[in-house]
Coordinates of C-alpha atoms and ligand atoms in Angstrom, one line a residue:
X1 CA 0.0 0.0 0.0
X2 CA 1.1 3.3 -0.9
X3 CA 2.4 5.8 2.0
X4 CA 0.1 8.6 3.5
X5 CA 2.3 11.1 5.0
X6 CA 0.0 13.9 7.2
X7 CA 2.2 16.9 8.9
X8 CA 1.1 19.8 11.1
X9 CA 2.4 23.4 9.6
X10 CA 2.4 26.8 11.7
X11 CA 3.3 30.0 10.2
X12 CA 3.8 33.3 12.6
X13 CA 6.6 35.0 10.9
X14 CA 4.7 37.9 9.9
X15 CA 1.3 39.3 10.5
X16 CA -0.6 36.2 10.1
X17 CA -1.5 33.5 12.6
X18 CA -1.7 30.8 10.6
X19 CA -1.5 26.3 11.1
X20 CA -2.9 23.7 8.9
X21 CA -3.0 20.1 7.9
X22 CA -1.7 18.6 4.8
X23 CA -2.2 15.1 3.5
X24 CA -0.1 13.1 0.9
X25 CA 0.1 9.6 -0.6
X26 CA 2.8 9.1 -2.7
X27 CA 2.2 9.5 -6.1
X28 CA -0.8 11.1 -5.6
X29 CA -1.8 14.9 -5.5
X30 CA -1.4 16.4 -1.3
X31 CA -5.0 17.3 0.1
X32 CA -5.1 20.3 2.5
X33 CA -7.0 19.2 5.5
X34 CA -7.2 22.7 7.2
X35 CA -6.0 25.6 6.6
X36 CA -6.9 28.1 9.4
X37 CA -5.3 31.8 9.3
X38 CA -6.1 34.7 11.8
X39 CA -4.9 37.9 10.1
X40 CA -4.3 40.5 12.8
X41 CA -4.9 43.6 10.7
X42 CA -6.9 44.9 12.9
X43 CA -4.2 44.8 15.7
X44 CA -1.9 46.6 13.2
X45 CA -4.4 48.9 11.0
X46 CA -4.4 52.0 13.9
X47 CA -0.5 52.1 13.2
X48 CA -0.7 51.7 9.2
X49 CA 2.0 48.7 9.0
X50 CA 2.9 46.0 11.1
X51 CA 3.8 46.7 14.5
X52 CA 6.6 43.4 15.4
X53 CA 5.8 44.0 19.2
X54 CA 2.2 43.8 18.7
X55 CA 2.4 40.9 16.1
X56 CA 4.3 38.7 18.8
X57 CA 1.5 39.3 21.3
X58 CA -0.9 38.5 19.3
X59 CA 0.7 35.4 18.2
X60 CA 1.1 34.0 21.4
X61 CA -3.2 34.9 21.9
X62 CA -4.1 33.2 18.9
X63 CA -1.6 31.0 18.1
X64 CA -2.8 27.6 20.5
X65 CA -6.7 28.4 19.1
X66 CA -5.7 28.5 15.8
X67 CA -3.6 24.9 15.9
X68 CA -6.8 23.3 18.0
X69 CA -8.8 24.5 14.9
X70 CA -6.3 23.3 12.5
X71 CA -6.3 19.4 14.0
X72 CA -10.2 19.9 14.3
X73 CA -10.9 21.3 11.1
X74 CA -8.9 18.2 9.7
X75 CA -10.1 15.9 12.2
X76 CA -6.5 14.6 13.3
X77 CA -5.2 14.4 16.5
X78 CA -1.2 14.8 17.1
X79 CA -1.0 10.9 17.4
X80 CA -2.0 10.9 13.8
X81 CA 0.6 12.9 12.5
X82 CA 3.8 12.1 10.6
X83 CA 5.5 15.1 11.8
X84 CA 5.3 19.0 12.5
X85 CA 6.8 21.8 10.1
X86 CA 7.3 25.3 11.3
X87 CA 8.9 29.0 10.0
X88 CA 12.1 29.2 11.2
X89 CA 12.5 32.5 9.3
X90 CA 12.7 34.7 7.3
X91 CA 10.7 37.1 9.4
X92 CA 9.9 39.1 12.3
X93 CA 12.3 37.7 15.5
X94 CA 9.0 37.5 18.2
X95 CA 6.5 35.7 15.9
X96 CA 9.2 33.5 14.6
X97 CA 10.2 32.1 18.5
X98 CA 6.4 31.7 19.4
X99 CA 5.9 29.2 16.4
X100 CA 9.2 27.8 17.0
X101 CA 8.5 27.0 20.3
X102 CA 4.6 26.3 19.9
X103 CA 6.0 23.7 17.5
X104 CA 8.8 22.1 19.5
X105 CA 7.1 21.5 22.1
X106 CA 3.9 19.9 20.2
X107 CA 6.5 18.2 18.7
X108 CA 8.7 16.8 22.1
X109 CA 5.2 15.8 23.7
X110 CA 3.5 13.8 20.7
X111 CA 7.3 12.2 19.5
X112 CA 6.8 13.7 16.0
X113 CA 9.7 15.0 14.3
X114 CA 10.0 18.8 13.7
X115 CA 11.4 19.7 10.5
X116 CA 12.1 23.9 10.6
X117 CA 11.0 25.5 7.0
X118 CA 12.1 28.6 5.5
X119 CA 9.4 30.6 4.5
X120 CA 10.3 31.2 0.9
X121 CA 10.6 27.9 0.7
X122 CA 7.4 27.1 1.7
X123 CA 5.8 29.8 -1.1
X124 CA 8.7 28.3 -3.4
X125 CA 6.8 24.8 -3.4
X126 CA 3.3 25.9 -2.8
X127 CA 2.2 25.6 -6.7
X128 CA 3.3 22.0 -6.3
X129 CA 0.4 21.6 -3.7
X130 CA -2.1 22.2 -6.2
X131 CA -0.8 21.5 -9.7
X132 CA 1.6 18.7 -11.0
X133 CA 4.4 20.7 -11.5
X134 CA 8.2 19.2 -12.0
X135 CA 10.8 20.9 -11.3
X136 CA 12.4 23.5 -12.8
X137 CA 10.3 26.2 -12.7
X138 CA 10.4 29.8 -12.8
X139 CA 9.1 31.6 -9.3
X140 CA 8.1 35.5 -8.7
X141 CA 7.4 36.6 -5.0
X142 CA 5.5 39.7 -4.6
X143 CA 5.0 39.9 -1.2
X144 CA 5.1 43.0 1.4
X145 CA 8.6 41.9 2.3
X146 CA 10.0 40.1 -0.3
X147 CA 10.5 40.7 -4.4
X148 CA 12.6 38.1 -5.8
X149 CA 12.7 35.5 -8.9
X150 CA 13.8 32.4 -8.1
X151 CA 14.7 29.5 -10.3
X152 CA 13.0 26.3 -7.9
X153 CA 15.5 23.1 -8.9
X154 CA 14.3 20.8 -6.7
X155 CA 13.7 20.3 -3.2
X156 CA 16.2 22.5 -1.4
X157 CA 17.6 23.7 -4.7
X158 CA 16.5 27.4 -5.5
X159 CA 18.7 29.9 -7.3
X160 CA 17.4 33.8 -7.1
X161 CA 17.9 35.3 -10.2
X162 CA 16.7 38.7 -9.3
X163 CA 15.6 41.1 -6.1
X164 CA 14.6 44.5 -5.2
X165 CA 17.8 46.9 -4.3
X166 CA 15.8 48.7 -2.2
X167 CA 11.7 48.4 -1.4
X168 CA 9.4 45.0 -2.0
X169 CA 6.8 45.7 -4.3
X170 CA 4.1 45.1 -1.5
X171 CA 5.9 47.7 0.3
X172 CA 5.5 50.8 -2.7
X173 CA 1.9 49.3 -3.0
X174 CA 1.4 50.3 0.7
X175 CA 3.7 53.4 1.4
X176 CA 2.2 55.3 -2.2
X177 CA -1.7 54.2 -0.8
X178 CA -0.3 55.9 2.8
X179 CA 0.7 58.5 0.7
X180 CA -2.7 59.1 -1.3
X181 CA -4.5 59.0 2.3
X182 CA -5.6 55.3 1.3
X183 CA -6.6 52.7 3.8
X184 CA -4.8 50.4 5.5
X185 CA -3.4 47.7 3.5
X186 CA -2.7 49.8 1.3
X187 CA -2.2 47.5 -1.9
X188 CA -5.8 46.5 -2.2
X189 CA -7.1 50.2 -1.3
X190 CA -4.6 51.5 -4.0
X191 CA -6.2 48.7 -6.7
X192 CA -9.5 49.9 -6.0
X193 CA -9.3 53.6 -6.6
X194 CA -6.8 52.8 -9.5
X195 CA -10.5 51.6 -11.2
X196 CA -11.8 54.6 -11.7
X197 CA -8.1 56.6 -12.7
X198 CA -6.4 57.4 -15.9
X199 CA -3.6 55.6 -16.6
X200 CA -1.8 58.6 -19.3
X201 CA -2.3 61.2 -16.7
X202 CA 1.0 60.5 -14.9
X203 CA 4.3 59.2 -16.8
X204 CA 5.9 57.6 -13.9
X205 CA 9.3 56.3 -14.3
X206 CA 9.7 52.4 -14.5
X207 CA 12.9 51.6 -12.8
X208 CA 15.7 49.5 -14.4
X209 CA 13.3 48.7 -17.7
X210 CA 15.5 47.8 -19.9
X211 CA 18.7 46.9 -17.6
X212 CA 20.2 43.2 -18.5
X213 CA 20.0 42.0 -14.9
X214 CA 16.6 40.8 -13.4
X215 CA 16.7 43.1 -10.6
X216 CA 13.7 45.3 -9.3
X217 CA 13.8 48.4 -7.3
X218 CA 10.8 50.8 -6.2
X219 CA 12.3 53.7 -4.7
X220 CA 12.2 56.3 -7.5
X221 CA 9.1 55.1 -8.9
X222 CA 7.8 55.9 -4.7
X223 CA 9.9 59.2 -5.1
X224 CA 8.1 60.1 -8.6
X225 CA 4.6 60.1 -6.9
X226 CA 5.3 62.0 -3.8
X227 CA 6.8 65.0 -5.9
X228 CA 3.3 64.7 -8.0
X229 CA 1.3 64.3 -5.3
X230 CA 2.9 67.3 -3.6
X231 CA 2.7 69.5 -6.8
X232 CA -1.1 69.2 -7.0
X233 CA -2.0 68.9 -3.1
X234 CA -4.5 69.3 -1.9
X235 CA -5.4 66.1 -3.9
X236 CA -9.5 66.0 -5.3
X237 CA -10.6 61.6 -5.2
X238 CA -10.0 62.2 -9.2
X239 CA -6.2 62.9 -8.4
X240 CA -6.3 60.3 -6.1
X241 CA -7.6 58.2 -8.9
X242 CA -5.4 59.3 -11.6
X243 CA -2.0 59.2 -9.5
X244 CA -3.1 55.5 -8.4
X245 CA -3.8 54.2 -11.9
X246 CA -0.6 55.9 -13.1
X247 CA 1.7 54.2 -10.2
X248 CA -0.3 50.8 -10.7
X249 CA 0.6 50.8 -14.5
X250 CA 4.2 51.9 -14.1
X251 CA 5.1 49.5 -11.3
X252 CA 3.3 46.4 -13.5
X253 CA 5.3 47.8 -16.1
X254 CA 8.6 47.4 -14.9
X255 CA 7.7 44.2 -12.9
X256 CA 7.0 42.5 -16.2
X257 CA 9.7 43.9 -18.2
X258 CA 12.3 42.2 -15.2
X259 CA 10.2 39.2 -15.6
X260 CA 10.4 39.4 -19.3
X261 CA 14.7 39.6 -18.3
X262 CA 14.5 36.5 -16.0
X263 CA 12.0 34.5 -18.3
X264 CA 14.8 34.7 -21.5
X265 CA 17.5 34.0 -18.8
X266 CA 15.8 30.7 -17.4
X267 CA 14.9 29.3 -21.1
X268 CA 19.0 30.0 -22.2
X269 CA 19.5 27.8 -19.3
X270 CA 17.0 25.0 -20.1
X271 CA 16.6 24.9 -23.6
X272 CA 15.5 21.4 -23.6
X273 CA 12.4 22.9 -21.2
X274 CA 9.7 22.4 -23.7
X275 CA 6.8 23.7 -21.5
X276 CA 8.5 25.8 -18.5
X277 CA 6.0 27.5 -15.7
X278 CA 6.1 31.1 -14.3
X279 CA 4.4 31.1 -11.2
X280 CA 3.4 33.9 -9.1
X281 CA 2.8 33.9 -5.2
X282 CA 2.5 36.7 -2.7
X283 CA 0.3 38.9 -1.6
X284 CA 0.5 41.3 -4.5
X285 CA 0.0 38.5 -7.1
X286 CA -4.0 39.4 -5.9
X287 CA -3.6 42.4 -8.2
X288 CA -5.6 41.8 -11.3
X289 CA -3.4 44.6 -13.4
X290 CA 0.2 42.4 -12.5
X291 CA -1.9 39.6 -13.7
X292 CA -3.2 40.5 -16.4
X293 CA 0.9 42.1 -17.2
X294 CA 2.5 38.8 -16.5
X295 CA -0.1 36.3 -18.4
X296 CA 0.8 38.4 -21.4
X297 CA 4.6 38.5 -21.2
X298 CA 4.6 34.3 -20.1
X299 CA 2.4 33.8 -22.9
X300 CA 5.0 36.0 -25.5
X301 CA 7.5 33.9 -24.2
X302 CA 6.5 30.7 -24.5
X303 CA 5.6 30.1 -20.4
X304 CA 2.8 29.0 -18.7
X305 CA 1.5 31.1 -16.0
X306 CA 0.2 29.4 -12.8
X307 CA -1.0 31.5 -9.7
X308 CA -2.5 29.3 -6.9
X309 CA -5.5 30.3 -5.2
X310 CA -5.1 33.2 -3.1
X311 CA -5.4 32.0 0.0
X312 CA -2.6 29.6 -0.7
X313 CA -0.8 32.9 -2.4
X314 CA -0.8 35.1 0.3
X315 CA 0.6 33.5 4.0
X316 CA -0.1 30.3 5.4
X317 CA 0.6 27.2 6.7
X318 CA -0.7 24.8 4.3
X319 CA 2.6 25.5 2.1
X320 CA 4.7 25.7 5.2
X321 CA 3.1 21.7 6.0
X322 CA 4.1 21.3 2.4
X323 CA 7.2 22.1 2.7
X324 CA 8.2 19.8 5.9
X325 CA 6.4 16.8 3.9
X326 CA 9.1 17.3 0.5
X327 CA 11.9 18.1 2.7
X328 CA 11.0 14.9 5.0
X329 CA 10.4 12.7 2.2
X330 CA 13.7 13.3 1.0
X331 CA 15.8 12.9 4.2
X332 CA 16.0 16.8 4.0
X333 CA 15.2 18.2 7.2
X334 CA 17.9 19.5 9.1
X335 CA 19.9 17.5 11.7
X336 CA 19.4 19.9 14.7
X337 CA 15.8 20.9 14.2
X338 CA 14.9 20.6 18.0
X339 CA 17.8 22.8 19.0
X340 CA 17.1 25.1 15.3
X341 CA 16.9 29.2 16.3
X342 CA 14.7 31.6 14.4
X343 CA 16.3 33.3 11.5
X344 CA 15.4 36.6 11.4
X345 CA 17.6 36.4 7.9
X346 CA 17.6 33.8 6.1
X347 CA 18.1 33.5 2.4
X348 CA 17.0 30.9 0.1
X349 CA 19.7 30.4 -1.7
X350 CA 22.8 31.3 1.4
X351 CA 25.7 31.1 -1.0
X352 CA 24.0 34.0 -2.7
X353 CA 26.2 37.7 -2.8
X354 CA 23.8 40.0 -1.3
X355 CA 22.5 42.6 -3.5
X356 CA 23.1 45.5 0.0
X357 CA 22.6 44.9 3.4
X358 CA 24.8 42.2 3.6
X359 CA 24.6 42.4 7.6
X360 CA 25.9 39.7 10.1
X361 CA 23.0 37.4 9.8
X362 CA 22.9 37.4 5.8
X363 CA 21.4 39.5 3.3
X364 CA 18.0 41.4 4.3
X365 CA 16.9 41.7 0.6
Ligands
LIG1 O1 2.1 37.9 1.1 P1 1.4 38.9 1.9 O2 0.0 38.6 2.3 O3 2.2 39.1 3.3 C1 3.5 39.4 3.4 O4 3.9 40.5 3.0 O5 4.2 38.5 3.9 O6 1.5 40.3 1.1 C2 0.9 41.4 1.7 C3 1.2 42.5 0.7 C4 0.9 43.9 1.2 O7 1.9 44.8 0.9 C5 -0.4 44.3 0.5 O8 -0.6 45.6 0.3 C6 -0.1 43.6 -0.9 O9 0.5 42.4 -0.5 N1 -1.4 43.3 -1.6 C7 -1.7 44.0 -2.8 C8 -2.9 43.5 -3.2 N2 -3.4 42.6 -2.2 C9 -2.4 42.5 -1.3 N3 -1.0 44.8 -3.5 C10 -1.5 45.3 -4.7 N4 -2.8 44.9 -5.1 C11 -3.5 44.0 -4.4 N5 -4.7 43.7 -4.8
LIG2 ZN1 5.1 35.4 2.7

């Protein structure tokens, strides 16, 4: 008979209180179980970002509720489990320990193993929990922290072929809607009024279009609209409009001219790839203009285009469960994972030269 492997995720390295259940027999498609998620942007809206302080509290309130629901939901109990996966990192030190230590010790007192995940890994391999897809394949993440392309291997084997020198793309989303007097998040505030702007009234720069390297960078694009903004305050909805739809169109601009960059780079590299995949996960992968931006430059270059269902886009633990199943299935996990410390930093790919910020603990970017 064919293996079922079942493993507890949990995922608290940002503003999401997150744990969920995933099911796998070999050879057959995983099935999520649960997938519970407590956003806490309400705790964080007063403050317009994410307050780390606040996030760890609030982890450490929700976090047992949210795992009893998770097991519930699914209807497993520890015994059944094959094992318990958590975030180790990249994120936000206080969330980061609460999961870690939620996890070891679910783990110590049912005898599971723990295997620690890195976050990007978990959103690296998240298509492959709803679509057969081999490896290699082609991977943008547009979150509010991260903007990167990485080329996904295998298991364990990502190479990042491009990242932002200076802000993520969820991050200009949400400091231009600040700017514009938008709501809190700012990325799906800015979307909506962009509905009703025009597009030509604005020519904002688009950052690096054109440059050989795959890298992204926001700054001056952020720069452009605050010196607009300011020229015409006090700014009418319509200028609201207008300066959002203008913003919206040059930051999907230059995000798909970088893709465009990356997409050539990855089929130089596999030219016996005869159907490779672009897939697109974060946060900011909700946003129907990038989408409608990126279908069209995979499909002029020859790539399919597979975003997963937005609640497995945006963060959770279902990919993070994922993640511990291929990484346990393949004698991955690491050694020391009961002793393993939160990562504040962690790249995917740790032999990579940072881009900046090449600090102590590894590259923030
Ligand atoms: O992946 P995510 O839920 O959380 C992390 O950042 O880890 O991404 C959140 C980011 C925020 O910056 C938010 O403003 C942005 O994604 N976002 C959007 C949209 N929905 C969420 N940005 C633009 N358009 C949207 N529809
Ligand atoms: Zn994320």
């Amino acid at each position: 008979m064919a293996a079922q492997t079942v493993f507890l995720g949990i995922e608290t390295s940002c503003d999401e209180t997150a744990a969920a259940v995933v099911s796998v027999v070999d050879g057959a498609r995983p099935v999520i179980l649960s997938n519970a998620v407590f956003s806490q942007i309400a705790e964080h809206a007063a403050f317009g970002g994410v307050v780390p302080e606040i996030a760890a509290r609030a982890h450490v309130d929700a976090l047992d509720g949210i795992v009893r629901a998770a097991l519930s939901d699914a209807g497993t109990g520890l015994a059944e489990l094959d094992g318990v996966a958590v975030t180790a990192g990249p994120g936000l030190i206080g969330g980061l320990i609460v999961g870690l230590v939620t996890a070891r010790s679910l783990a110590m007192a049912s005898g599971k193993p723990l295997v620690p995940v890195n976050h990007l890994e978990g959103h690296a391999l998240s298509p492959r929990l709803v679509a057969d897809l081999d490896f290699p394949y082609l991977l943008l993440l547009v979150s509010g922290g991260h903007t990167q392309i990485v080329a996904v291997e295998g298991v364990g084997r990502y190479r990042r072929m491009a990242s932002t020198i200076d802000d993520a793309l969820g991050e200009a989303f949400d400091k231009t809607a600040k700017l514009l007097g938008l709501p809190y998040p700012g990325g799906p505030a800015l979307e909506r009024a962009a509905l009703s702007g025009d597009t030509g009234r604005f020519a904002f720069p688009r950052p690096l279009k054109g440059e050989a390297r795959p890298d992204f960078s926001f700054s001056g694009l952020k720069t452009a609209v605050r010196q607009a903004a300011t020229a015409i305050a006090p700014l009418s909805d319509k200028d609201v409009a207008d300066i959002a739809a203008s913003f919206q169109l040059a930051a999907t601009d230059a995000v798909a001219d970088r893709v465009a960059r990356a997409l050539d780079r990855f089929r130089n590299e596999h030219p016996a790839h005869s159907a490779p995949t672009l897939v697109i996960a974060g946060g900011v992968a909700a946003n129907k203009a990038l989408r409608a931006a990126l279908e069209e430059t995979a499909r002029c270059h020859g790539f399919a285009l597979l975003a997963p269902p937005l609640d497995l886009c945006t963060d959770n633990a279902a990919m993070i469960a994922w993640a511990g199943i291929e990484r346990w299935r393949l004698d991955l996990a690491p050694v020391d994972a009961m002793t393993f410390e939160a990562r504040p930093r962690w790249p995917l790919d740790e032999d990579v030269v940072p881009l900046y910020g090449g600090g102590r603990k590894g590259a923030k970017a």
